[in-house]
XYZ file of C-alpha atoms in Angstrom:
526
model
C 22.673 -2.365 67.379
C 21.761 -3.237 63.818
C 18.624 -1.269 62.926
C 18.447 -2.404 59.294
C 18.672 -6.034 58.201
C 17.477 -7.633 54.963
C 15.390 -10.767 55.728
C 16.292 -13.991 53.948
C 13.805 -15.410 51.391
C 13.026 -18.364 53.717
C 12.246 -16.114 56.717
C 10.138 -13.865 54.477
C 8.139 -16.894 53.315
C 7.686 -18.123 56.915
C 6.366 -14.700 57.904
C 3.843 -14.327 55.125
C 2.643 -17.945 54.831
C -0.047 -17.670 57.523
C -1.543 -14.662 55.736
C -2.236 -16.659 52.621
C -2.013 -15.700 48.989
C -2.837 -12.023 49.553
C 0.166 -11.496 51.803
C 2.399 -13.379 49.358
C 1.228 -11.135 46.526
C 1.775 -8.020 48.623
C 5.255 -9.192 49.592
C 6.290 -9.818 46.015
C 4.831 -6.461 44.971
C 6.851 -4.768 47.700
C 9.990 -6.640 46.652
C 9.428 -5.650 43.015
C 8.964 -2.001 44.025
C 12.081 -2.150 46.198
C 14.174 -3.477 43.303
C 12.757 -0.792 40.997
C 13.702 1.926 43.472
C 17.246 0.574 43.774
C 17.599 0.484 39.991
C 16.265 4.000 39.687
C 18.709 5.295 42.309
C 21.596 3.554 40.537
C 20.481 4.991 37.205
C 20.354 8.533 38.595
C 23.849 8.192 40.066
C 25.420 6.532 37.023
C 23.723 8.531 34.235
C 24.575 12.141 33.376
C 21.450 14.191 34.063
C 20.736 16.269 30.966
C 18.262 19.000 30.151
C 15.142 18.214 28.159
C 11.467 19.024 27.569
C 8.904 18.720 30.376
C 6.417 15.849 30.317
C 3.071 16.685 28.744
C 1.359 13.572 30.130
C 1.711 11.968 33.539
C 1.377 8.509 32.000
C 3.035 8.878 28.584
C 5.603 11.627 29.125
C 6.108 13.077 25.628
C 5.804 9.716 23.843
C 2.200 10.269 22.811
C 3.083 13.673 21.322
C 5.800 12.050 19.210
C 3.532 9.172 18.163
C 0.768 11.557 17.059
C 3.036 14.021 15.288
C 3.108 14.079 11.489
C 6.799 15.017 11.701
C 8.447 13.733 14.859
C 11.864 14.500 13.319
C 11.070 18.220 13.473
C 10.253 17.874 17.181
C 13.543 16.091 17.894
C 15.440 18.777 15.981
C 13.671 21.587 17.841
C 14.592 20.029 21.167
C 18.206 19.631 20.007
C 18.304 23.345 19.210
C 16.880 24.194 22.634
C 18.652 21.672 24.892
C 21.771 20.595 22.983
C 22.963 17.671 20.870
C 22.181 15.216 23.685
C 19.152 15.572 25.910
C 16.617 13.613 27.949
C 12.914 13.175 27.260
C 10.286 11.788 29.661
C 8.764 8.558 28.384
C 6.017 6.108 29.423
C 5.290 5.558 33.129
C 8.163 7.660 34.433
C 10.888 6.204 32.204
C 13.466 8.493 30.558
C 15.137 8.279 27.169
C 18.438 9.857 26.140
C 18.289 11.324 22.622
C 21.536 11.603 20.633
C 21.819 14.152 17.798
C 25.621 14.524 17.780
C 27.646 12.799 14.974
C 30.403 11.660 17.385
C 27.895 10.265 19.867
C 25.941 8.501 17.098
C 29.120 6.932 15.670
C 30.094 5.707 19.160
C 26.613 4.258 19.663
C 26.504 2.378 16.358
C 30.029 1.002 16.807
C 28.823 -0.748 19.977
C 25.415 -1.876 18.784
C 24.445 -5.545 19.317
C 26.898 -5.669 22.258
C 26.547 -2.607 24.525
C 23.296 -1.400 22.936
C 20.616 -3.997 22.227
C 16.967 -4.270 21.273
C 14.397 -3.172 23.816
C 12.220 -6.021 25.169
C 9.252 -4.980 23.016
C 11.390 -4.784 19.851
C 12.905 -8.198 20.515
C 9.459 -9.694 21.159
C 7.933 -8.221 17.992
C 10.867 -9.292 15.817
C 10.854 -12.835 17.190
C 7.105 -13.162 16.711
C 7.064 -11.784 13.166
C 10.289 -13.042 11.539
C 11.992 -15.300 14.056
C 15.515 -15.384 15.443
C 17.316 -14.116 12.367
C 19.798 -11.316 11.728
C 17.394 -8.507 12.638
C 16.664 -10.140 15.999
C 20.130 -11.452 16.896
C 22.610 -9.724 19.211
C 26.358 -9.985 19.949
C 28.042 -13.216 18.796
C 24.906 -14.673 17.177
C 24.524 -11.480 15.139
C 28.195 -11.544 14.078
C 27.922 -15.167 12.964
C 24.692 -14.718 11.016
C 25.868 -11.522 9.348
C 29.125 -13.159 8.265
C 27.188 -16.073 6.779
C 24.823 -13.740 4.887
C 27.386 -11.267 3.555
C 28.433 -13.286 0.440
C 24.815 -13.316 -0.763
C 24.867 -9.483 -0.984
C 28.269 -9.071 -2.633
C 28.827 -6.826 -5.663
C 29.301 -9.924 -7.833
C 25.882 -11.270 -6.854
C 24.103 -7.925 -7.287
C 25.763 -7.475 -10.709
C 24.096 -10.746 -11.796
C 20.764 -9.612 -10.379
C 20.729 -6.369 -12.379
C 19.049 -8.215 -15.274
C 16.279 -9.301 -12.881
C 15.695 -5.681 -11.872
C 15.476 -4.657 -15.540
C 13.094 -7.530 -16.356
C 10.670 -6.410 -13.628
C 10.863 -2.761 -14.694
C 10.184 -3.589 -18.354
C 7.341 -5.900 -17.430
C 5.751 -3.018 -15.512
C 6.387 -0.705 -18.483
C 4.609 -3.102 -20.822
C 1.564 -3.346 -18.555
C 1.402 0.429 -18.150
C 1.689 0.984 -21.903
C -1.304 -1.293 -22.428
C -3.303 0.466 -19.705
C -2.547 3.887 -21.213
C -3.514 2.674 -24.712
C -6.941 1.678 -23.406
C -7.413 5.111 -21.891
C -9.232 7.779 -23.909
C -7.230 10.608 -22.342
C -3.752 9.313 -23.074
C -2.956 8.697 -19.433
C -3.939 6.372 -16.620
C -4.138 6.519 -12.835
C -1.796 3.898 -11.407
C -0.924 2.935 -7.830
C 2.764 2.538 -8.627
C 3.993 0.801 -5.498
C 1.691 -2.173 -6.030
C 3.386 -3.094 -9.305
C 7.006 -3.742 -8.447
C 7.839 -7.399 -7.900
C 11.614 -7.188 -8.082
C 12.315 -8.142 -4.490
C 10.302 -11.332 -4.840
C 12.021 -12.481 -8.018
C 15.551 -11.439 -7.050
C 15.382 -12.498 -3.426
C 13.352 -15.681 -3.733
C 13.189 -16.656 -7.441
C 9.447 -16.240 -6.917
C 6.932 -14.109 -8.802
C 4.348 -12.757 -6.345
C 2.073 -11.827 -9.240
C 1.763 -8.072 -8.671
C 3.082 -7.349 -12.198
C 0.205 -9.405 -13.593
C -2.394 -7.626 -11.496
C -2.844 -10.596 -9.176
C -3.495 -9.796 -5.510
C -0.690 -11.317 -3.456
C -1.546 -12.494 0.041
C 1.615 -10.980 1.492
C 0.890 -7.590 -0.117
C -2.656 -7.589 1.236
C -1.354 -8.400 4.709
C 1.213 -5.570 4.589
C -1.297 -3.034 3.294
C -3.815 -3.782 6.042
C -1.508 -2.053 8.542
C -1.996 1.701 8.617
C -5.120 1.591 6.436
C -7.515 2.277 9.324
C -7.052 5.598 11.118
C -9.469 4.669 13.871
C -7.665 1.405 14.533
C -4.370 3.263 14.843
C -5.844 5.635 17.416
C -7.358 2.790 19.426
C -4.031 0.954 19.576
C -1.957 3.995 20.518
C -2.168 3.481 24.274
C -1.737 -0.273 23.802
C 1.564 0.132 21.936
C 2.926 2.801 24.275
C 2.197 0.777 27.413
C 3.601 -2.368 25.779
C 6.965 -0.578 25.584
C 7.102 -0.928 29.381
C 5.153 -4.173 29.763
C 5.800 -6.341 26.649
C 3.483 -9.025 28.011
C 0.627 -6.748 26.906
C 1.397 -7.913 23.364
C -0.222 -11.238 24.289
C -3.630 -9.531 24.515
C -5.592 -10.476 21.342
C -6.428 -7.013 19.979
C -7.434 -6.424 16.365
C -3.957 -5.123 15.519
C -2.275 -8.083 17.178
C -4.494 -10.444 15.210
C -3.439 -8.674 12.001
C 0.179 -8.972 13.080
C -0.242 -12.704 13.660
C -1.943 -13.074 10.277
C 1.024 -11.352 8.627
C 3.452 -13.623 10.486
C 1.531 -16.722 9.356
C 1.459 -15.506 5.736
C 5.199 -14.837 5.694
C 5.820 -18.206 7.386
C 3.824 -20.066 4.726
C 5.531 -18.337 1.783
C 8.995 -18.713 3.285
C 8.435 -22.383 4.126
C 7.249 -23.177 0.590
C 10.241 -21.380 -0.920
C 12.660 -23.058 1.474
C 11.351 -26.532 0.593
C 11.487 -25.793 -3.135
C 15.005 -24.326 -3.036
C 16.337 -27.237 -0.974
C 14.761 -29.682 -3.411
C 16.460 -27.926 -6.339
C 19.753 -28.064 -4.480
C 19.407 -31.769 -3.687
C 18.506 -32.926 -7.199
C 20.509 -30.267 -9.048
C 17.730 -29.291 -11.443
C 18.293 -25.558 -11.581
C 17.306 -24.821 -15.174
C 19.281 -21.579 -15.319
C 22.480 -23.390 -14.471
C 23.389 -20.715 -11.981
C 21.435 -19.647 -8.893
C 20.725 -15.895 -8.910
C 18.330 -15.866 -5.966
C 19.868 -14.409 -2.804
C 18.171 -17.007 -0.636
C 19.208 -19.733 -3.070
C 22.807 -18.624 -2.806
C 22.516 -18.550 0.967
C 21.151 -22.087 1.152
C 23.659 -23.442 -1.362
C 26.535 -22.124 0.752
C 25.006 -23.417 3.993
C 27.155 -25.935 5.795
C 30.402 -25.129 4.000
C 31.880 -23.589 7.137
C 30.901 -24.999 10.502
C 31.604 -21.668 12.205
C 29.087 -19.967 9.921
C 26.553 -22.791 9.846
C 22.992 -21.545 10.081
C 20.129 -23.656 11.325
C 16.942 -24.076 9.322
C 15.222 -21.751 11.806
C 17.837 -19.049 11.144
C 17.621 -19.437 7.358
C 13.834 -19.192 7.594
C 14.195 -16.016 9.674
C 16.478 -14.449 7.032
C 13.889 -15.221 4.349
C 11.160 -13.556 6.382
C 13.370 -10.520 7.005
C 14.125 -10.080 3.298
C 10.454 -10.392 2.454
C 9.508 -7.837 5.104
C 12.280 -5.353 4.249
C 11.787 -5.604 0.500
C 8.068 -4.825 0.506
C 8.320 -1.990 2.898
C 11.273 0.430 1.170
C 14.033 16.603 -10.543
C 12.422 14.494 -13.240
C 13.262 16.408 -16.449
C 16.987 16.677 -15.681
C 17.163 13.007 -14.758
C 15.355 12.047 -17.967
C 17.797 14.120 -20.025
C 20.745 12.365 -18.391
C 19.244 8.915 -18.989
C 18.216 9.599 -22.591
C 21.630 11.067 -23.398
C 23.240 7.930 -22.011
C 21.508 5.756 -24.582
C 20.921 2.019 -23.934
C 20.161 0.624 -20.520
C 23.188 1.196 -18.263
C 25.086 -1.821 -16.988
C 25.674 -2.501 -13.299
C 29.038 -0.709 -13.371
C 27.610 2.249 -15.285
C 24.710 2.587 -12.872
C 27.231 2.750 -10.037
C 29.646 5.252 -11.577
C 28.443 6.963 -14.778
C 25.084 8.531 -13.931
C 25.790 11.213 -11.311
C 22.371 12.877 -11.408
C 20.555 9.561 -10.984
C 22.845 8.809 -8.040
C 22.181 12.278 -6.581
C 18.407 11.901 -6.811
C 18.469 8.442 -5.228
C 20.512 9.635 -2.256
C 18.508 12.830 -1.796
C 15.336 10.731 -1.603
C 17.021 8.393 0.889
C 18.154 11.408 2.926
C 14.715 12.975 3.194
C 12.678 9.771 3.522
C 14.439 7.074 5.566
C 12.135 4.025 5.804
C 12.834 3.632 9.540
C 12.731 7.162 10.994
C 14.045 6.403 14.483
C 15.681 3.705 16.597
C 15.408 2.954 20.313
C 17.940 0.713 22.021
C 18.638 -0.425 25.585
C 22.058 -0.092 27.211
C 23.156 -3.591 28.248
C 26.147 -2.203 30.158
C 27.435 1.079 31.575
C 29.083 3.311 28.972
C 30.516 6.791 28.385
C 29.532 8.507 25.122
C 31.755 11.295 23.697
C 30.277 14.471 22.188
C 31.717 16.747 19.503
C 29.791 19.680 20.981
C 29.478 20.153 24.780
C 26.005 20.214 26.324
C 24.644 21.714 29.509
C 23.637 19.398 32.327
C 20.824 19.886 34.832
C 23.443 21.188 37.294
C 24.274 24.018 34.888
C 27.782 22.707 34.138
C 28.932 21.852 30.620
C 30.177 18.400 29.594
C 31.715 16.905 26.447
C 30.757 13.316 27.336
C 27.792 11.652 28.977
C 27.710 8.647 31.283
C 25.096 6.021 30.474
C 23.962 3.468 33.054
C 22.917 -0.065 32.214
C 19.193 -0.094 31.464
C 19.104 3.378 29.882
C 16.968 3.825 26.774
C 18.795 5.517 23.877
C 16.979 7.128 20.941
C 18.431 8.181 17.591
C 16.189 9.850 15.036
C 17.598 9.033 11.606
C 15.087 11.398 10.000
C 16.052 14.296 12.282
C 19.778 13.724 11.691
C 19.336 13.420 7.916
C 17.327 16.674 7.767
C 19.039 18.670 10.503
C 19.832 22.263 9.526
C 22.755 22.226 11.975
C 24.221 19.211 10.134
C 23.025 19.699 6.536
C 23.032 23.522 6.446
C 20.045 25.877 5.980
C 18.504 24.085 2.971
C 18.379 20.745 4.784
C 14.581 20.414 4.469
C 14.571 21.020 0.696
C 14.863 18.434 -2.056
C 18.143 19.521 -3.655
C 19.903 16.717 -5.570
C 22.584 19.178 -6.677
C 24.076 19.065 -3.180
C 25.529 15.644 -4.122
C 27.197 16.890 -7.318
C 29.793 19.334 -5.988
C 32.654 18.944 -3.545
C 31.320 21.601 -1.197
C 27.684 20.489 -1.533
C 28.049 18.373 1.589
C 30.199 19.925 4.254
C 30.521 20.845 7.876
C 28.824 18.519 10.329
C 27.356 16.303 7.597
C 30.812 14.922 6.813
C 31.108 13.820 10.443
C 28.119 11.463 10.093
C 29.682 8.066 9.467
C 26.802 6.210 7.819
C 26.594 5.397 4.097
C 27.181 8.684 2.202
C 26.892 10.527 5.547
C 23.307 9.302 6.011
C 21.671 7.242 8.756
C 19.142 5.762 6.331
C 20.990 2.427 6.382
C 22.251 3.039 9.958
C 25.904 2.253 10.742
C 28.155 -0.165 12.594
C 27.366 -3.896 12.999
C 23.716 -3.310 12.040
C 24.465 -1.442 8.797
C 21.821 -2.636 6.343
C 23.278 -5.679 4.627
C 21.039 -5.156 1.600
C 21.797 -1.458 1.006
C 23.663 -2.040 -2.275
C 20.874 -4.386 -3.412
C 18.267 -1.715 -2.601
C 20.162 1.138 -4.261
C 20.835 -0.846 -7.455
C 17.200 -1.954 -7.611
C 16.098 1.661 -7.075
C 18.410 2.979 -9.818
C 17.482 0.284 -12.326
C 13.716 0.618 -11.974
C 13.775 4.430 -11.827
C 15.989 4.665 -14.923
C 13.534 2.612 -17.007
C 10.352 4.297 -15.802
C 11.561 7.913 -15.938
C 12.843 7.462 -19.507
C 9.434 6.260 -20.649
C 6.774 7.951 -18.523
C 5.708 11.278 -17.026
C 4.337 11.141 -13.471
C 1.907 13.605 -11.857
C -0.220 13.574 -8.738
C -3.684 12.291 -9.606
C -5.434 15.434 -8.303
C -2.738 17.977 -9.118
C 0.564 19.110 -7.586
C -1.056 20.456 -4.401
C -2.578 17.111 -3.382
C -1.967 16.734 0.378
C -0.114 13.577 1.326
C 0.385 12.242 4.844
C 2.561 9.505 6.262
C 0.850 6.679 8.145
C 2.547 3.885 10.054
C 2.055 0.366 8.865
C 4.878 -2.074 9.334
C 6.913 0.911 8.156
C 5.799 4.467 7.286
C 3.693 4.527 4.112
C 2.164 7.447 2.134
C -1.548 8.150 1.859
C -3.609 10.900 0.258
C -5.171 12.919 3.083
C -8.796 11.965 3.648
C -8.639 8.658 1.791
C -8.750 5.174 3.264
C -6.076 2.625 2.663
C -2.463 3.471 1.906
C -0.681 4.542 -1.249
C -0.545 7.536 -3.571
C -2.124 6.955 -7.002
C -0.264 8.792 -9.765
C -1.422 9.975 -13.183
C 0.942 8.324 -15.637
C 1.409 9.231 -19.330
C 3.990 8.308 -21.954
C 7.006 10.527 -22.458
C 6.964 11.606 -26.101
């Protein structure tokens, strides 16, 4: 006798139809729950069960603790010390995330990103809504195609030509600051530095957003609105956490969602105007400079040359939005001595190879302050991840690899890995540029990290930041000009407390003040 049979959909409908809509709803709810249970059982069988911290909230697991922490990287590192280089943490509504802190495991993960490991539903939804179906959103073959089409626009040859643009922006800022300081009675001025740099707009779009002339730019205002209201952030905490499980919640018109839509509209308008203008210049060949130095201009001019790499207007628009979004959201005396001793402004090649202390400072800043502190991805297929250091499982046995079932959430904390004492030795939390100047300054586990200069700041694998060389050269150029000419101090003294708040990306703010940013007291270097 068969005691257990699964009814067909037609027989199920025949059974529940007399009961009306209520019975139909109950039946679908039961079916949904049944499928969830089956998936959970499969996950438990297919996924290595690792140790990890207990949940602190029945609803949020430990996710709310991480969201509220001023230094979530320190929490991840503490758990790695306690539970091993791979462990599990309870997440929202009973879900579980696997956290990887092992260089071998991280390298394996990044090598398979966009194919085996993909965006979570909430990440994909947010990216599509804000910047469209561009490189940041794309997965697998679409990602490979778009990245290949974009790569020439970020080549060394292109960035070498853009170095003059970086210098022009830096010297324009210098001129404005000199004037401001001259008007001051005290020989210095309080300046919100991050509002002044327009390089990404000019280099990426051949467009001056006006920040160097003191003009409020609509895109800057939209970016700065995020993270400027502590109360709003607290109100939206539960909303964001629950949306990680139910992305449809993002359709609810909250204040934060309205701000997000406003930002998307602003970026859409700017990108559309620039796209129309650049295409018009291409069609009538009226580029006054004779050579297109804008990254987006170069991208559009090369569009259509290879049918395999052809990008639609929607994809080009998405790349423009991504560049706009990424660009706005990214020891002094010794550096000044090196720059002054060098003499004139360094060329592109000299900035890359002849200023070791400048290079060391840039990479130490990138190590300690990655703009995206952590990444969460979804396993699109079963996988086995190798470990360089064995970990203990729930059973008590040790393992040097972990099985991952399809549907598993994977977390990598770039900030925790970049600052880990186990990877970067005991002084990992300190700002020590000298570590980059000697052969043994970076050793041990740090050399096993396969990202750029052993950092995860620009991630690794197929999603390695395409604009990393652009960003580093821009950083070096602007810093070299400003440090040679100015002295920077905290407005209220060296002990001014600064906190990190989350806007589109983490941004600094003086504790107790509204808005975002850290105003600095700037004086001329004599």
